[in-house]
Amino acid sequence: MTEVTRFTHGSRIPGWDDAVDPDKAPAPVPDAATTPVPAELRQEIEAEMAKYPVSRSALIPALHAAQRVHGWCSPEAIEQVATVMGITPGEVAAVATFYDMFETKPVGRQTIYVCTNISCSLRGGDKILAAMKAAAEGDADFNIRGFECLGACDMAPMASVNGDFVGPLEPADCAQIVSDLKGGLEVIPSKQLRARPCADPAGNVAVTSNEGGQS
Amino acid sequence: MSAILFDRIDEPGLNDIAVYEKRGGYEALKKALTVPTAGIIEELKASGLRGRGGAGFPLGTKASFIPTADIDKYLVCNADESEPGTFKDRELMQKNPHLLIEGMIIAAYAVGANRSFIYIRGEYELQANILEEAIAQAKASGYIGENILGSGFSLDLVLHRGAGAYICGEETGLLDSLEGKRGNPRLKPPFPANQGLFQGPTLINNVETLATIPPILRMGGSEYAKLGVENSAGTKLVSISGNVQRPGNYEIELGMSSRDIIYGLAGGPDEGRTVKFWFPGGSSSPVLTADDLDLAYDFDTLAKAGTMLGSGAIIVVDDTNSVVDVALTLASFYKHESCGKCTPCREGTTWTVKMLQRIQDGEATPMDLDIISSVQEQIIGNCLCVLGDAMAMPVSSLVTKFRAEFEEHIEAARERNGLGMTPPPASEEPALSL
Ligand SMILES: Cc1cc2nc3c(=O)[nH]c(=O)nc-3n(C[C@H](O)[C@H](O)[C@H](O)COP(=O)(O)O)c2cc1C
Ligand code: FES
């Protein structure tokens, strides 16, 4: 019988089971004078804040920007977002830990999400994940994660390589992807989503005349 | 049937406003701005269009719930598209972004919203960049901004990228996320139409729903309603994936036979394999089997068969796959995505995964199947949103329809594990002779 471990409920929230100090006072909004923020990052966050009637709405875009600068949502990145937005680091961290795309531990810069959800796993997604991990074995520059459905099950099994969707993948493609990334090349252009035509033959009828609007 | 949403979808440069305008784009908007807003809502009602995001609520009715008072109102486009198996909004946004934008401007005008947002899932980077570009073009052409085309109506449109959380597709979770918070669903009522984004009345609709508005106005609502079947008007983008030869998005007229979709359009499973079961409306829909392939693909027929059309995503599983593997992958997804707010969902998804894992590991007995079923019953209807139900319904259907296979699997895994045969079920146990 498997022993049931208590209090580790496999929560999606990192840090859920970490020890906490209940006597610690909550962190206030970081003082702008002692929290330097790179000028470009500050500008980007402020521009995002201006888009919304309530500036707090810009928190996710701000975290995307900070992660791009710092490589992950480090305590420093969180402090910087907090000071620009005028909220506490706790509020920022609470949001950063909720979303899968925000890294709350240091990771490599080359981010590969391999989909292991239903449609991809029916077509070998788990083998792709294993092959991808093997191909990048020991290289700290790579952050390879199994991911939930990425909305590209038509090209299953697939992966998102630094945001570019590629598929359908063979295990042998993984070494190619890793070496392409190391060489700074575009990964397998023929398997990129942007090159993929619509499957529906009715949608691909030849364009004869554009005049007269839609038929 | 000629394609409506996928009309010449691969035309080169269609994401550019000039190409879109050349084929009649933004004409529906120009016409709409000259019609009283109530007239547009009437057209939408007449079209019979039901929401394409999952719940199938009629668009015109939802739009009519938005108060007409002159207060801050919002329009939100749900482009979170995270339901496993669903990828139709992706293709629409990537290839014909202006169709969505035009639909949004018309919808905002109809309900008097001056601010609008597209909440797109963070992983859709290519599509977000294309939309950003298209929005800039629409602004430059005067379709978005102050006093649009001299109508006196003003609208702002902001593209908002999410960051990876299925729950942000649930409309109230989405609103919290859009307010810069964790994406936890809210208690309903109040419904978003009364109190949504920033406490204001909010119309929230799926990408495909909003993109269908310009064609509806071009054709006229009653003309559009002639497409499809009763209670399921129009065409629908169907995403087909899994064990089929030609996976992809297809635009169908609602009411088409499911067999024609799965075999005719998508080519069915590979040579020599057969359909074991299929999800008709995303991974959240109870599964159907090969016996159900002749069902018409529309809202009512699927509901009558005990399942749902959902987001219009068909996932086909062929006879080479184990039902236990699929159930475990499915349950693990919902466990990962449960936001943790409601106990039945958080604990129910977690324990379901543990029990299915026990089956895989050869530690289960057939009694575990009854416990799995009872856990599912305790999730359904007991949470703020239906994420938990979205696991419970398909898992229950798998356990019910494939119980014999689960039992065989339990037996075989126990033997592999050296735990031997499971004791016979209680009813078959010899009576104790005292
Ligand atoms: C867990 C969960 C996830 C959902 N995900 C999405 C989604 O990704 N996209 C979507 O349009 N609707 C999704 N919905 C449905 C929305 O809550 C809502 O019904 C829909 O956006 C309304 O738009 P419609 O009327 O145009 O369909 C989801 C619902 C639930 C419960
Ligand atoms: S299951 Fe892999 S992209 Fe959908």
XYZ file of C-alpha atoms and ligand atoms in Angstrom:
684
model
C 0.000 0.000 0.000
C 1.224 3.451 -0.768
C 1.602 5.449 2.352
C -0.536 8.560 2.273
C 1.619 11.571 2.907
C -0.268 14.124 4.913
C -0.175 17.837 4.155
C 1.422 17.469 0.749
C -1.645 17.665 -1.372
C 0.208 18.142 -4.605
C -1.088 21.663 -4.782
C -0.313 23.634 -7.892
C 0.914 26.426 -5.673
C 4.681 26.323 -5.247
C 5.724 26.995 -1.697
C 2.421 25.688 -0.309
C 4.272 23.257 1.923
C 7.223 25.501 2.785
C 7.659 26.511 6.410
C 6.439 30.015 7.228
C 7.192 32.415 10.028
C 3.847 33.667 11.351
C 5.528 36.386 13.398
C 7.100 38.044 10.398
C 5.491 41.398 9.598
C 4.036 41.670 6.070
C 6.343 43.491 3.676
C 5.216 47.034 2.877
C 5.281 48.599 -0.593
C 9.015 48.805 -1.362
C 10.534 52.256 -1.027
C 11.251 53.673 -4.476
C 14.418 55.355 -3.177
C 16.011 52.063 -2.159
C 14.572 49.860 -4.932
C 16.272 50.650 -8.227
C 14.323 49.572 -11.320
C 15.887 49.366 -14.808
C 14.565 52.386 -16.734
C 13.199 50.317 -19.616
C 11.331 47.964 -17.335
C 9.823 50.872 -15.410
C 8.725 52.476 -18.651
C 7.150 49.275 -19.922
C 5.231 48.684 -16.693
C 4.021 52.283 -16.562
C 2.855 52.075 -20.176
C 0.884 48.923 -19.322
C -0.651 50.596 -16.255
C -1.878 53.480 -18.391
C -3.927 51.125 -20.577
C -6.394 50.182 -17.841
C -8.979 52.165 -15.844
C -7.537 50.504 -12.705
C -3.752 50.206 -12.886
C -3.615 46.943 -10.904
C -4.881 45.218 -14.082
C -1.375 45.611 -15.484
C 0.091 43.142 -12.983
C 0.281 40.146 -15.328
C 1.772 42.182 -18.211
C 4.213 43.703 -15.682
C 5.302 40.252 -14.509
C 5.803 39.129 -18.118
C 8.057 42.159 -18.622
C 9.987 41.593 -15.396
C 10.483 37.914 -16.189
C 11.869 38.832 -19.599
C 14.432 41.103 -17.905
C 15.374 38.883 -14.970
C 14.867 35.431 -16.497
C 12.464 34.488 -13.705
C 10.209 36.111 -11.114
C 13.033 36.516 -8.624
C 12.506 38.321 -5.314
C 14.274 41.271 -6.939
C 11.918 41.212 -9.940
C 8.933 41.061 -7.616
C 10.193 44.006 -5.565
C 10.658 46.040 -8.725
C 7.145 45.323 -10.010
C 5.745 46.107 -6.555
C 7.470 49.457 -6.258
C 6.436 50.649 -9.722
C 2.828 49.519 -9.242
C 2.556 50.704 -5.642
C 1.438 47.339 -4.218
C 3.122 44.995 -1.747
C 5.548 42.253 -2.818
C 3.131 39.786 -1.213
C 0.368 40.800 -3.599
C 2.723 40.444 -6.544
C 4.063 37.072 -5.403
C 0.527 35.773 -4.845
C -0.218 36.396 -8.508
C 3.178 35.226 -9.824
C 2.778 31.851 -8.095
C -0.696 31.261 -9.564
C 0.218 31.203 -13.239
C 2.153 28.434 -14.986
C 4.175 30.712 -17.230
C 5.761 32.578 -14.345
C 8.899 30.903 -13.055
C 9.289 31.147 -9.311
C 12.644 29.360 -9.240
C 15.697 30.232 -11.335
C 15.564 28.513 -14.751
C 17.406 28.415 -18.062
C 16.623 31.019 -20.712
C 15.645 28.564 -23.440
C 12.100 27.680 -22.533
C 10.477 24.613 -24.077
C 6.972 23.502 -23.126
C 6.220 19.985 -24.328
C 2.504 19.232 -24.338
C 1.554 16.034 -22.513
C -2.214 16.479 -22.511
C -4.696 14.036 -24.065
C -4.393 14.595 -27.808
C -0.618 14.890 -27.679
C -0.194 11.877 -25.390
C -2.348 9.799 -27.764
C 0.307 10.556 -30.369
C 3.426 10.102 -28.265
C 3.758 13.380 -26.341
C 5.336 11.661 -23.357
C 8.113 10.223 -25.553
C 8.750 13.701 -26.933
C 9.100 15.118 -23.437
C 11.586 12.396 -22.502
C 13.551 12.886 -25.732
C 13.635 16.656 -25.247
C 14.913 16.296 -21.694
C 17.547 13.818 -22.861
C 18.642 16.132 -25.695
C 19.224 19.037 -23.324
C 20.554 16.902 -20.456
C 22.983 18.768 -18.261
C 22.637 22.126 -20.030
C 21.532 24.702 -17.475
C 20.515 27.070 -20.247
C 17.467 24.902 -20.990
C 14.164 24.960 -19.150
C 12.133 21.990 -20.347
C 8.680 21.465 -18.935
C 5.795 19.108 -19.555
C 2.811 21.341 -20.176
C -0.965 21.194 -20.398
C -2.804 21.471 -23.735
C -1.290 24.383 -25.641
C -4.187 24.714 -28.071
C -2.435 23.091 -31.006
C -3.664 19.492 -30.830
C -3.920 19.458 -34.638
C -0.120 19.295 -34.756
C 0.214 16.740 -31.956
C 2.610 15.846 -30.501
C 3.845 19.396 -30.265
C 5.929 21.791 -28.233
C 6.245 25.516 -27.718
C 9.871 26.527 -28.211
C 10.461 29.992 -26.769
C 6.862 30.744 -27.765
C 6.998 29.241 -31.273
C 4.697 26.253 -31.774
C 6.234 23.274 -33.615
C 4.778 19.888 -34.527
C 4.016 17.147 -35.242
C 7.302 16.118 -33.633
C 9.248 12.873 -33.865
C 11.568 12.005 -30.974
C 14.497 12.590 -33.385
C 13.401 16.237 -33.858
C 14.261 17.024 -30.259
C 18.025 16.915 -30.731
C 17.555 19.121 -33.810
C 15.557 21.671 -31.791
C 18.145 21.794 -29.042
C 21.022 22.214 -31.482
C 19.089 24.847 -33.491
C 18.552 26.843 -30.314
C 22.217 26.559 -29.356
C 23.153 27.830 -32.810
C 20.634 30.686 -32.627
C 18.645 29.300 -35.576
C 14.921 29.221 -36.178
C 13.725 25.773 -35.094
C 12.476 23.375 -37.810
C 10.771 26.019 -40.003
C 8.719 23.442 -41.924
C 7.024 22.274 -38.714
C 6.150 25.723 -37.373
C 2.520 26.611 -36.785
C 2.785 29.786 -38.833
C 3.460 27.659 -41.931
C 0.447 25.420 -41.410
C -2.556 25.702 -43.771
C -6.122 25.254 -42.555
C -7.264 21.617 -42.650
C -10.734 22.511 -43.945
C -10.841 22.187 -47.741
C -13.814 24.586 -47.859
C -11.669 27.292 -46.300
C -8.940 26.914 -48.878
C -10.912 27.582 -52.049
C -8.807 29.482 -54.549
C -9.188 33.241 -54.434
C -10.509 34.311 -57.822
C -11.958 37.757 -57.348
C -11.961 39.862 -54.236
C -14.485 42.333 -55.560
C -18.034 42.253 -54.346
C -17.313 41.215 -50.790
C -17.758 37.812 -49.238
C -19.885 35.258 -50.973
C -22.428 25.043 -47.682
C -20.038 27.884 -48.258
C -17.654 28.718 -45.463
C -18.607 31.678 -43.273
C -15.871 31.996 -40.662
C -13.314 30.092 -42.714
C -14.168 31.866 -45.977
C -10.856 31.913 -47.890
C -9.094 31.689 -44.536
C -5.649 31.046 -46.029
C -5.786 34.055 -48.353
C -2.294 35.545 -48.136
C -2.161 38.754 -46.120
C -5.717 38.460 -44.785
C -4.469 39.664 -41.410
C -3.771 42.995 -43.100
C -6.584 45.509 -42.968
C -6.334 46.406 -46.668
C -6.928 42.808 -47.757
C -9.742 42.457 -45.234
C -11.446 45.638 -46.413
C -11.095 44.629 -50.040
C -13.274 41.583 -49.407
C -15.960 43.673 -47.702
C -14.476 43.891 -44.233
C -15.715 46.622 -41.847
C -18.796 47.184 -44.065
C -20.966 45.470 -41.434
C -19.602 47.885 -38.837
C -20.340 50.929 -41.001
C -23.892 49.741 -41.458
C -24.322 48.850 -37.787
C -23.327 52.317 -36.633
C -26.320 53.764 -38.502
C -28.821 51.406 -36.839
C -30.257 51.934 -33.318
C -28.535 49.586 -30.865
C -31.773 47.752 -30.036
C -32.052 46.833 -33.707
C -28.669 45.091 -33.635
C -29.582 43.095 -30.562
C -32.798 42.059 -32.357
C -30.742 40.801 -35.333
C -28.498 38.820 -32.993
C -31.543 37.299 -31.301
C -33.085 36.452 -34.673
C -29.886 34.683 -35.734
C -30.322 32.125 -32.949
C -26.543 32.158 -32.401
C -25.576 30.307 -29.242
C -22.274 30.984 -27.454
C -19.358 29.051 -28.912
C -17.189 29.009 -25.754
C -18.763 26.073 -23.986
C -22.067 26.872 -22.325
C -24.066 27.591 -25.487
C -26.021 30.541 -24.084
C -27.814 32.599 -26.783
C -25.772 35.696 -27.653
C -28.722 38.026 -28.294
C -30.319 37.193 -24.964
C -27.069 37.744 -23.085
C -26.525 41.086 -24.811
C -30.048 42.163 -23.857
C -29.225 41.565 -20.161
C -26.730 44.451 -20.197
C -28.413 47.493 -18.616
C -29.032 50.336 -21.053
C -28.169 53.004 -18.449
C -25.368 55.414 -19.292
C -22.707 53.965 -16.980
C -19.253 52.408 -17.458
C -19.810 49.121 -19.279
C -17.312 46.638 -20.651
C -16.962 44.086 -23.400
C -14.539 41.201 -22.870
C -13.520 38.680 -25.479
C -12.641 35.294 -24.000
C -9.598 34.114 -25.968
C -8.197 31.947 -23.189
C -8.885 28.772 -25.198
C -7.425 26.228 -22.778
C -9.988 23.439 -22.919
C -7.961 20.381 -23.995
C -8.703 19.561 -27.620
C -9.794 23.101 -28.541
C -7.787 25.190 -31.014
C -10.332 26.926 -33.256
C -10.013 30.460 -31.851
C -6.273 30.222 -32.457
C -6.705 29.739 -36.193
C -9.329 32.501 -36.476
C -7.258 35.070 -34.572
C -4.075 34.203 -36.403
C -5.511 34.301 -39.909
C -8.481 36.680 -39.752
C -7.941 38.963 -36.731
C -10.016 41.801 -38.184
C -13.132 39.626 -38.278
C -12.933 39.347 -34.475
C -12.121 43.028 -34.041
C -15.027 44.095 -36.255
C -17.370 41.779 -34.326
C -16.173 43.239 -31.043
C -16.720 46.832 -32.117
C -20.269 46.010 -33.207
C -20.994 44.125 -29.958
C -19.599 46.990 -27.866
C -21.732 49.481 -29.781
C -24.836 47.308 -29.310
C -24.503 47.202 -25.519
C -22.977 50.674 -25.075
C -19.579 49.546 -23.784
C -16.758 52.037 -24.239
C -13.933 49.835 -23.100
C -13.161 46.392 -24.416
C -10.530 43.752 -23.796
C -9.306 40.597 -25.465
C -8.043 38.185 -22.829
C -5.743 35.874 -24.790
C -3.944 32.930 -23.217
C -0.281 33.723 -22.617
C 0.994 30.825 -24.707
C -0.566 32.264 -27.906
C 2.338 34.581 -28.662
C 2.099 34.507 -32.452
C -1.629 35.227 -32.335
C -1.179 38.010 -29.751
C 1.388 39.745 -31.943
C -0.864 39.483 -34.991
C -3.833 40.864 -33.046
C -1.759 43.709 -31.617
C -0.795 44.706 -35.141
C -4.395 44.417 -36.369
C -5.717 46.531 -33.484
C -3.171 49.234 -34.327
C -4.356 49.187 -37.947
C -8.012 49.412 -36.903
C -7.158 52.377 -34.680
C -5.285 54.087 -37.506
C -8.309 53.611 -39.780
C -10.650 55.189 -37.243
C -12.593 52.006 -36.434
C -11.419 52.117 -32.820
C -11.021 55.302 -30.792
C -13.011 58.484 -30.227
C -16.191 59.143 -32.203
C -15.877 56.154 -34.532
C -16.682 57.107 -38.157
C -18.547 60.180 -36.917
C -21.140 58.086 -35.060
C -20.509 59.650 -31.667
C -19.628 56.186 -30.329
C -16.165 55.763 -28.787
C -14.333 52.554 -27.959
C -10.974 51.518 -26.587
C -9.653 47.989 -27.206
C -6.824 46.473 -25.166
C -5.170 43.113 -25.792
C -4.405 41.445 -22.477
C -2.117 38.411 -22.311
C -2.751 35.783 -19.649
C -0.012 33.624 -18.181
C -1.109 30.017 -18.258
C -4.134 28.972 -16.195
C -7.125 27.035 -17.544
C -9.393 28.521 -14.890
C -8.998 31.957 -16.495
C -11.257 30.699 -19.294
C -14.087 30.509 -16.765
C -15.682 33.910 -17.156
C -15.482 35.160 -13.575
C -11.989 33.737 -13.051
C -11.057 35.599 -16.208
C -12.442 38.861 -14.811
C -10.429 38.536 -11.598
C -7.333 37.752 -13.626
C -7.983 40.776 -15.831
C -8.151 42.865 -12.665
C -4.601 41.745 -11.821
C -5.473 39.056 -9.312
C -5.244 35.273 -9.030
C -7.833 33.798 -11.366
C -10.300 32.562 -8.761
C -13.935 32.292 -9.884
C -16.544 34.452 -8.199
C -19.848 33.524 -6.651
C -22.727 33.942 -9.118
C -25.046 35.853 -8.968
C -24.274 38.646 -9.528
C -23.653 37.657 -13.136
C -21.118 39.611 -15.200
C -23.937 41.246 -17.181
C -24.856 43.107 -13.984
C -21.590 43.248 -12.108
C -18.498 42.131 -13.934
C -15.194 43.809 -14.685
C -14.403 46.626 -12.204
C -17.932 46.053 -10.824
C -19.464 47.299 -14.083
C -21.908 45.509 -16.400
C -19.832 43.293 -18.679
C -20.632 41.331 -21.808
C -18.224 38.421 -22.088
C -18.115 36.168 -25.114
C -15.927 33.680 -26.879
C -13.794 34.609 -29.923
C -15.853 32.550 -32.367
C -19.138 33.984 -31.047
C -17.968 37.567 -31.561
C -16.396 36.809 -34.950
C -19.757 35.536 -36.190
C -21.418 38.938 -35.661
C -20.222 40.626 -38.905
C -21.436 37.736 -41.122
C -24.777 37.730 -39.250
C -25.304 41.413 -39.930
C -24.230 40.975 -43.556
C -26.660 38.093 -44.121
C -29.405 39.250 -41.765
C -30.251 37.375 -38.576
C -33.156 35.391 -39.987
C -31.122 34.289 -43.001
C -28.310 33.069 -40.700
C -30.852 31.192 -38.600
C -31.711 29.069 -41.645
C -28.286 27.445 -41.389
C -28.026 24.480 -39.055
C -30.926 22.849 -37.267
C -33.549 23.881 -34.743
C -32.021 25.339 -31.577
C -28.539 25.009 -33.113
C -28.405 27.696 -35.752
C -25.456 28.393 -37.962
C -22.046 26.957 -38.621
C -19.524 25.877 -36.031
C -15.778 25.531 -36.063
C -14.950 22.023 -34.914
C -11.442 21.131 -33.715
C -10.723 17.444 -34.293
C -7.684 15.787 -32.780
C -6.391 12.561 -31.296
C -6.415 9.360 -33.343
C -7.623 10.695 -36.689
C -5.747 10.906 -39.967
C -6.467 14.560 -40.743
C -6.645 16.461 -37.445
C -7.527 20.139 -37.699
C -10.272 22.758 -37.673
C -13.305 22.303 -39.888
C -16.301 24.568 -40.320
C -19.478 22.501 -40.320
C -23.165 23.252 -40.437
C -24.634 22.255 -37.078
C -26.651 19.050 -37.284
C -24.134 17.235 -39.496
C -23.643 13.564 -38.643
C -20.766 12.976 -36.260
C -19.573 10.103 -38.419
C -19.260 12.433 -41.393
C -17.135 14.778 -39.301
C -14.881 12.144 -37.759
C -14.550 9.877 -40.807
C -15.539 12.117 -43.717
C -13.624 15.256 -42.812
C -10.929 14.019 -40.460
C -10.367 10.611 -42.073
C -11.088 8.540 -38.952
C -8.438 6.488 -37.134
C -5.490 4.927 -38.993
C -6.044 1.863 -41.207
C -6.982 -1.165 -39.170
C -7.959 0.728 -36.048
C -11.426 1.640 -34.815
C -12.957 4.373 -32.698
C -13.055 3.240 -29.070
C -14.559 6.391 -27.599
C -14.648 10.108 -28.328
C -15.111 13.359 -26.482
C -17.654 15.403 -28.475
C -17.069 18.816 -26.869
C -13.627 19.071 -25.342
C -12.112 16.991 -22.543
C -14.868 18.183 -20.178
C -17.637 16.388 -22.048
C -18.776 12.870 -21.091
C -17.464 10.400 -23.677
C -19.455 8.679 -26.399
C -18.582 5.363 -28.043
C -18.522 3.949 -31.575
C -22.246 3.205 -31.173
C -22.939 6.942 -31.044
C -21.197 7.924 -34.281
C -24.459 8.520 -36.105
C -25.642 11.197 -33.676
C -26.224 14.586 -35.253
C -23.629 17.098 -34.115
C -25.748 19.829 -32.523
C -26.452 21.181 -29.017
C -29.738 19.364 -28.334
C -28.873 15.955 -29.783
C -25.655 15.766 -27.775
C -27.391 16.968 -24.607
C -30.027 14.258 -25.067
C -27.209 11.696 -25.383
C -26.014 12.758 -21.924
C -23.063 14.812 -23.074
C -22.490 18.250 -24.605
C -21.271 20.130 -27.636
C -19.125 22.321 -25.376
C -16.424 24.162 -27.254
C -16.861 21.985 -30.362
C -13.672 19.999 -29.847
C -13.786 16.333 -30.819
C -11.038 14.110 -29.398
C -10.986 10.620 -30.897
C -9.416 7.722 -28.991
C -8.839 4.511 -30.941
C -8.819 0.876 -29.819
C -5.053 0.722 -29.261
C -5.311 2.941 -26.179
C -6.036 2.017 -22.587
C -8.996 3.739 -20.988
C -7.082 3.947 -17.700
C -4.252 5.965 -19.283
C -6.713 8.440 -20.764
C -8.634 8.775 -17.492
C -5.404 9.449 -15.597
C -4.164 12.071 -18.090
C -7.564 13.709 -17.978
C -7.868 13.803 -14.195
C -4.267 15.011 -13.776
C -5.052 18.019 -15.938
C -7.995 19.111 -13.790
C -6.043 18.489 -10.607
C -3.266 20.723 -11.897
C -5.695 23.426 -12.991
C -8.034 23.471 -9.974
C -7.594 26.931 -8.470
C -7.988 25.533 -4.965
C -10.819 27.794 -3.857
C -13.551 25.161 -3.415
C -12.835 22.045 -1.370
C -14.817 19.476 -3.423
C -12.896 20.416 -6.569
C -9.453 20.803 -5.000
C -9.637 17.589 -2.958
C -11.845 15.660 -5.381
C -9.502 16.130 -8.334
C -6.482 15.277 -6.165
C -7.965 12.062 -4.783
C -9.275 10.986 -8.164
C -5.745 11.185 -9.543
C -4.392 9.235 -6.566
C -6.976 6.493 -7.009
C -6.350 6.214 -10.751
C -2.635 6.067 -10.027
C -3.296 3.197 -7.598
C -5.036 1.374 -10.425
C -2.017 1.907 -12.679
C 0.341 0.761 -9.943
C -1.592 -2.428 -9.278
C -2.631 -1.447 -5.779
C -6.346 -1.015 -6.377
C -9.332 -3.299 -5.992
C -12.645 -3.032 -7.872
C -14.049 -1.263 -4.814
C -11.866 1.708 -5.743
C -14.024 2.150 -8.843
C -17.079 2.670 -6.655
C -15.186 5.147 -4.537
C -14.044 7.009 -7.669
C -17.648 7.206 -8.827
C -18.860 8.442 -5.466
C -16.151 11.129 -5.322
C -17.289 12.388 -8.734
C -20.873 12.614 -7.479
C -19.756 14.709 -4.546
C -17.969 17.211 -6.786
C -20.790 17.827 -9.242
C -22.837 20.901 -8.425
C -20.958 21.708 -5.239
C -18.485 24.390 -6.336
C -18.456 28.025 -7.433
C -17.600 27.063 -11.010
C -17.794 23.870 -13.026
C -14.076 23.057 -13.338
C -14.510 20.152 -10.928
C -17.637 18.991 -12.759
C -15.605 19.153 -15.945
C -13.433 16.360 -14.580
C -16.194 14.491 -12.763
C -18.491 14.131 -15.767
C -16.036 12.570 -18.231
C -14.348 10.436 -15.546
C -17.738 9.081 -14.423
C -18.642 8.326 -18.018
C -15.377 6.435 -18.555
C -15.781 4.368 -15.399
C -19.423 3.587 -16.206
C -18.977 2.773 -19.876
C -15.678 0.885 -19.547
C -16.011 -0.678 -16.122
C -15.076 -4.138 -17.375
C -11.834 -2.820 -18.834
C -10.986 -0.982 -15.610
C -11.569 -4.213 -13.676
C -9.388 -6.226 -16.037
C -6.688 -3.614 -15.747
C -6.861 -3.702 -11.944
C -6.565 -7.482 -11.990
C -3.670 -7.556 -14.449
C -1.760 -4.795 -12.677
C -2.149 -6.550 -9.336
C -0.770 -9.739 -10.786
C 2.179 -7.910 -12.325
C 2.737 -6.389 -8.948
C 2.780 -9.757 -7.201
C -0.318 -8.890 -5.183
C -2.256 -11.731 -6.765
C -5.895 -11.949 -7.570
C -8.348 -9.599 -5.961
C -10.892 -11.214 -3.659
C -14.156 -12.004 -5.438
C -16.904 -9.374 -5.049
C -18.899 -9.697 -1.840
C -22.042 -11.043 -3.514
C -20.190 -14.060 -4.892
C -18.477 -14.925 -1.636
C -19.591 -18.350 -0.287
C -21.917 -17.908 2.670
C -20.263 -18.602 5.973
C -21.570 -21.788 7.455
C -21.851 -21.461 11.158
C -13.238 25.795 -16.298
C -13.818 26.570 -17.454
C -13.010 26.953 -18.515
C -13.516 27.685 -19.579
N -12.676 28.044 -20.596
C -13.156 28.793 -21.609
C -12.299 29.206 -22.664
O -11.097 28.900 -22.664
N -12.807 29.958 -23.664
C -14.136 30.327 -23.680
O -14.555 31.009 -24.587
N -14.966 29.944 -22.701
C -14.520 29.193 -21.672
N -15.367 28.839 -20.667
C -16.779 29.290 -20.728
C -16.929 30.687 -20.155
O -17.131 30.615 -18.754
C -18.117 31.433 -20.746
O -19.241 30.625 -20.663
C -17.919 31.831 -22.184
O -16.753 32.576 -22.345
C -19.088 32.647 -22.638
O -18.934 32.989 -24.003
P -19.951 32.470 -25.111
O -21.345 32.729 -24.587
O -19.645 33.282 -26.301
O -19.698 31.031 -25.303
C -14.879 28.065 -19.589
C -15.695 27.667 -18.535
C -15.186 26.921 -17.480
C -16.089 26.529 -16.367
S -3.232 18.166 -26.279
Fe -1.312 18.898 -26.878
S -1.790 20.781 -27.780
Fe -3.715 20.076 -27.116
